[in-house]
XYZ file of C-alpha atoms in Angstrom:
350
model
C -19.793 -23.121 2.132
C -20.082 -21.259 5.464
C -21.781 -24.032 7.424
C -20.882 -25.988 10.532
C -20.168 -29.260 8.787
C -17.583 -31.361 10.598
C -15.871 -34.730 10.469
C -14.087 -36.155 7.440
C -14.919 -35.090 3.916
C -17.017 -37.935 2.405
C -15.047 -40.119 0.028
C -18.196 -40.534 -2.056
C -17.834 -36.969 -3.355
C -15.051 -38.282 -5.557
C -17.554 -40.283 -7.600
C -19.200 -37.115 -8.939
C -17.236 -37.142 -12.166
C -19.283 -34.406 -13.826
C -19.025 -32.038 -10.857
C -17.692 -28.681 -12.031
C -17.291 -26.830 -8.762
C -16.956 -27.981 -5.144
C -17.110 -25.385 -2.382
C -16.562 -26.626 1.191
C -15.198 -23.283 2.349
C -15.388 -22.245 6.025
C -16.516 -25.427 7.791
C -14.992 -27.707 10.413
C -13.837 -30.603 8.267
C -10.884 -32.573 9.589
C -8.582 -35.277 8.341
C -7.260 -35.483 4.807
C -8.431 -34.635 1.360
C -9.993 -37.835 -0.051
C -7.821 -39.520 -2.641
C -11.037 -40.086 -4.575
C -10.963 -36.392 -5.546
C -8.516 -37.362 -8.286
C -11.541 -38.788 -10.113
C -13.228 -35.382 -10.365
C -12.144 -35.138 -13.971
C -14.529 -32.277 -14.821
C -13.764 -30.095 -11.789
C -12.928 -26.457 -12.466
C -13.005 -24.972 -8.943
C -12.063 -26.694 -5.667
C -12.345 -24.625 -2.481
C -11.702 -26.293 0.899
C -10.332 -23.142 2.553
C -10.833 -22.354 6.253
C -11.225 -25.866 7.648
C -9.090 -28.043 9.905
C -7.681 -30.367 7.266
C -4.232 -31.787 7.945
C -2.418 -33.425 5.069
C 0.458 -33.083 2.660
C -0.343 -31.006 -0.389
C -2.089 -33.228 -2.948
C -0.121 -34.608 -5.901
C -3.159 -35.832 -7.792
C -4.137 -32.343 -8.965
C -2.168 -32.969 -12.181
C -4.975 -35.370 -13.180
C -7.570 -32.618 -12.995
C -7.018 -31.198 -16.459
C -9.678 -28.458 -16.206
C -8.756 -27.238 -12.728
C -8.469 -23.440 -12.655
C -9.207 -22.439 -9.061
C -7.498 -24.281 -6.191
C -8.161 -22.854 -2.713
C -6.523 -24.707 0.200
C -5.858 -21.743 2.486
C -6.274 -21.614 6.278
C -5.805 -25.314 7.021
C -2.923 -27.406 8.296
C -1.399 -28.570 5.040
C 2.319 -29.211 5.332
C 5.363 -30.254 3.329
C 6.746 -28.834 0.118
C 4.729 -27.618 -2.835
C 4.617 -30.511 -5.336
C 5.337 -29.845 -8.985
C 2.033 -31.586 -9.747
C 0.266 -28.352 -8.783
C 1.950 -26.551 -11.691
C -0.900 -27.164 -14.091
C -1.153 -24.886 -17.153
C -4.857 -24.134 -16.577
C -4.435 -22.766 -13.012
C -5.666 -19.166 -12.680
C -6.004 -18.877 -8.905
C -3.760 -20.671 -6.431
C -4.300 -19.930 -2.746
C -2.186 -21.903 -0.259
C -2.018 -19.165 2.397
C -1.985 -19.791 6.150
C -0.727 -23.363 6.253
C 2.594 -24.922 7.283
C 4.179 -25.260 3.858
C 7.975 -25.506 3.665
C 10.601 -25.670 0.926
C 11.030 -23.349 -2.035
C 8.661 -21.857 -4.558
C 8.839 -24.357 -7.457
C 10.381 -23.122 -10.682
C 7.491 -24.757 -12.509
C 5.258 -21.868 -11.393
C 6.408 -20.406 -14.672
C 4.264 -23.074 -16.387
C 0.958 -21.474 -15.428
C 0.076 -20.779 -19.039
C -3.323 -19.288 -18.182
C -1.641 -16.671 -15.962
C 1.130 -16.004 -18.479
C -1.334 -15.159 -21.222
C -4.213 -13.855 -19.098
C -6.349 -16.253 -21.087
C -7.478 -19.802 -20.363
C -7.797 -21.916 -23.516
C -10.048 -24.299 -21.640
C -12.785 -21.659 -21.654
C -13.479 -22.436 -25.305
C -14.252 -26.070 -24.669
C -17.803 -27.011 -23.743
C -20.183 -24.475 -22.232
C -18.693 -21.129 -21.324
C -17.708 -20.550 -17.732
C -20.079 -17.615 -17.354
C -23.046 -19.755 -18.392
C -22.419 -22.414 -15.766
C -24.316 -22.273 -12.493
C -21.476 -21.949 -9.970
C -21.717 -20.975 -6.353
C -19.719 -17.980 -5.224
C -16.078 -18.463 -4.368
C -14.412 -16.818 -1.374
C -10.919 -15.407 -1.629
C -8.614 -13.446 0.606
C -8.728 -9.817 -0.378
C -5.331 -8.069 -0.489
C -6.577 -5.548 2.085
C -7.100 -8.298 4.640
C -10.794 -9.114 4.473
C -12.770 -11.610 2.437
C -14.387 -10.702 -0.836
C -16.889 -12.774 -2.768
C -16.015 -13.363 -6.417
C -18.646 -14.717 -8.775
C -19.165 -13.052 -12.147
C -15.689 -11.473 -11.943
C -13.964 -14.748 -11.079
C -13.339 -15.504 -14.722
C -10.973 -12.511 -14.904
C -9.042 -13.218 -11.707
C -5.394 -14.334 -11.856
C -3.881 -14.609 -8.410
C -1.222 -16.439 -6.362
C -1.268 -16.345 -2.561
C 1.391 -18.263 -0.612
C 1.406 -15.952 2.404
C 1.930 -16.940 6.042
C 3.777 -20.219 5.573
C 7.392 -21.277 6.105
C 8.521 -21.083 2.508
C 12.233 -20.313 2.076
C 14.712 -19.707 -0.715
C 14.631 -16.922 -3.277
C 11.854 -15.483 -5.408
C 12.232 -17.455 -8.654
C 12.847 -15.519 -11.831
C 10.203 -17.708 -13.480
C 7.462 -15.867 -11.563
C 8.287 -12.751 -13.567
C 6.956 -14.466 -16.710
C 3.377 -14.463 -15.388
C 2.380 -11.385 -17.376
C -1.334 -11.756 -16.655
C -0.917 -11.953 -12.860
C -3.071 -9.429 -10.980
C -2.199 -10.272 -7.376
C 0.926 -11.785 -5.807
C 1.076 -12.298 -2.046
C 4.066 -14.135 -0.603
C 4.244 -12.232 2.694
C 5.035 -13.806 6.035
C 7.533 -16.442 4.898
C 11.303 -16.857 5.115
C 12.193 -15.806 1.599
C 15.674 -14.363 1.130
C 17.733 -12.779 -1.612
C 16.656 -9.936 -3.853
C 13.556 -8.920 -5.741
C 14.209 -9.894 -9.374
C 15.112 -6.869 -11.477
C 12.590 -8.061 -14.076
C 9.601 -7.587 -11.774
C 8.522 -4.766 -14.077
C 7.441 -7.449 -16.569
C 4.362 -8.130 -14.404
C 2.745 -5.175 -16.120
C -0.858 -5.997 -15.100
C -0.065 -6.462 -11.405
C -2.441 -4.586 -9.084
C -1.327 -5.901 -5.699
C 2.104 -6.997 -4.419
C 2.895 -8.036 -0.857
C 6.447 -9.168 -0.037
C 6.368 -8.058 3.604
C 7.696 -9.950 6.613
C 10.398 -11.916 4.843
C 14.212 -11.792 4.810
C 14.644 -10.092 1.461
C 17.564 -7.704 0.984
C 19.343 -5.556 -1.566
C 17.960 -2.653 -3.570
C 14.335 -2.260 -4.605
C 14.383 -2.559 -8.423
C 13.660 0.603 -10.383
C 11.487 -1.489 -12.725
C 8.891 -1.621 -9.947
C 7.873 1.868 -11.024
C 6.828 0.432 -14.412
C 3.808 -1.354 -12.873
C 1.175 1.077 -14.119
C -1.794 -0.652 -12.439
C -0.198 -1.202 -9.033
C -2.548 0.093 -6.325
C -1.435 -1.983 -3.323
C 2.190 -2.469 -2.252
C 3.775 -3.758 0.948
C 7.544 -4.252 1.294
C 7.724 -3.750 5.054
C 9.874 -5.669 7.527
C 12.617 -6.955 5.288
C 16.238 -5.859 4.964
C 16.093 -3.678 1.852
C 18.684 -0.939 1.436
C 19.438 2.043 -0.763
C 17.238 4.618 -2.396
C 13.510 3.903 -2.833
C 12.549 4.143 -6.534
C 10.295 6.998 -7.557
C 8.301 7.976 -10.595
C 5.251 6.735 -12.481
C 2.826 4.693 -10.376
C 5.022 4.783 -7.271
C 4.224 8.484 -6.919
C 0.699 7.540 -5.869
C 1.941 4.982 -3.321
C 3.275 7.508 -0.820
C 2.369 5.783 2.444
C 5.604 5.437 4.497
C 4.265 2.246 6.131
C 4.908 0.465 2.822
C 8.622 0.524 3.674
C 8.624 0.417 7.483
C 11.067 -2.021 9.100
C 13.774 -1.495 6.463
C 16.216 0.711 8.332
C 18.704 1.029 5.471
C 16.232 2.522 2.993
C 16.200 6.218 2.184
C 14.453 8.663 -0.110
C 11.586 11.169 -0.251
C 8.966 8.432 0.254
C 10.048 8.043 3.888
C 11.403 11.608 4.345
C 14.926 10.276 4.873
C 17.756 11.747 2.741
C 20.229 9.422 1.038
C 23.916 10.133 1.836
C 25.807 11.694 -1.038
C 22.714 11.981 -3.223
C 21.810 15.244 -4.987
C 18.205 14.863 -3.927
C 19.287 14.425 -0.326
C 21.267 17.720 -0.592
C 18.151 19.462 -1.884
C 16.138 17.796 0.863
C 18.558 19.271 3.426
C 18.566 22.713 1.814
C 14.765 22.849 1.733
C 14.553 22.023 5.413
C 17.295 24.548 6.169
C 15.515 27.252 4.164
C 12.288 26.641 6.061
C 14.185 26.873 9.343
C 15.857 30.174 8.486
C 12.639 31.595 7.083
C 10.849 31.007 10.379
C 13.876 32.290 12.293
C 13.944 35.552 10.334
C 10.292 36.235 11.173
C 11.014 35.810 14.869
C 13.961 38.241 14.799
C 11.995 40.765 12.733
C 9.162 41.035 15.236
C 11.547 40.900 18.171
C 13.405 43.965 16.805
C 10.349 46.176 16.347
C 9.855 46.945 20.059
C 13.414 48.071 20.877
C 13.527 50.126 17.640
C 10.412 52.071 18.534
C 11.694 52.696 22.051
C 15.057 54.007 20.834
C 13.339 56.293 18.303
C 11.007 57.748 20.958
C 13.870 58.387 23.387
C 15.863 60.105 20.617
C 12.935 62.419 19.850
C 12.515 63.337 23.513
C 16.261 64.053 23.808
C 16.096 66.374 20.791
C 13.282 68.364 22.387
C 15.280 68.679 25.589
C 18.624 69.795 24.134
C 17.492 71.881 21.098
C 15.460 74.982 22.244
C 14.121 75.862 18.783
C 12.719 72.344 18.322
C 11.191 72.474 21.788
C 9.582 75.892 21.114
C 8.251 74.796 17.710
C 6.876 71.491 19.077
C 5.016 72.945 22.051
C 3.802 75.988 20.063
C 2.373 73.659 17.374
C 0.692 71.493 19.978
C -0.821 74.577 21.613
C -2.206 75.893 18.321
C -3.578 72.492 17.451
C -5.303 72.289 20.849
C -6.883 75.757 20.363
C -8.297 74.717 16.997
C -9.840 71.587 18.509
C -11.383 73.616 21.374
C -12.847 76.171 18.910
C -14.327 73.395 16.761
C -15.986 71.813 19.776
C -17.485 75.159 20.868
C -18.950 75.804 17.383
C -20.412 72.305 17.272
C -22.101 72.743 20.663
C -23.607 76.154 19.623
C -25.097 74.642 16.456
C -26.499 71.719 18.403
C -28.166 74.051 20.966
C -29.802 76.174 18.233
């Protein structure tokens, strides 16, 4: 792992029948995966990610009965996903950043370990945690690599992102109740998100961005109580964005960017004919008129004071008794002030 090894992967590695974990991650290996790897009957984790391998996806993985972690990402694997990969013991499947075509196999619903969130193979032989494995490198949902070691045993993840996979999202994927992370972004998937996506009740991360998905976003998405990362951007979704429950915490508008027919409070865009959109409009209107009233209030103070002053002066001019009383009062007030000043000066001098 993380060396500068190059050339073909040695065929002789396939003779290590008791090998439990093989990590060739992040090297410069070329060519194909050796067919001799089908003899690794005890293998649990196989990581050849981030190399320059070019081959069809292997069909011999069905012979690896204990295989739980298969990492083939960031290579040049091509062709369709073979049904041989659909092994019940698979917990982590990472085929991201290759040139894979075809549909997502319906047999993905056969990943028993992901369905139950429990791998029965862990009871056979020494426990996984007691084995001396090297660390395994995975793509983190946020876009950078994270090292999994002691926590690997609790990871259930599928990453098919950045390929050329087409077709619809199979309903069978919604049976994977123990799935924690699903990333199928950057493909050519079409159709709708299955309405039963709310059955993935342990899901923490979901990325369906950069596909050709359409239709409404299912309301059941709000049932995913542990969802902390969501990306539905750059598809063709339409209608009102679901709200409530966990979706209230996912309020970043970039989650939905590139879907021009979406509407709702999450993106500050009212939905036509919706009660909430009417309230949205009224709230904005109320704020507008509130600010407008303040402007007119202060603008009216100046002219009001001027008119009042001119009216007072006119009264003094045209009503003699008012004029006499006003000036007489001012004169008396001035005399009192002058007398007070004189007394104060006399006391100060003494």
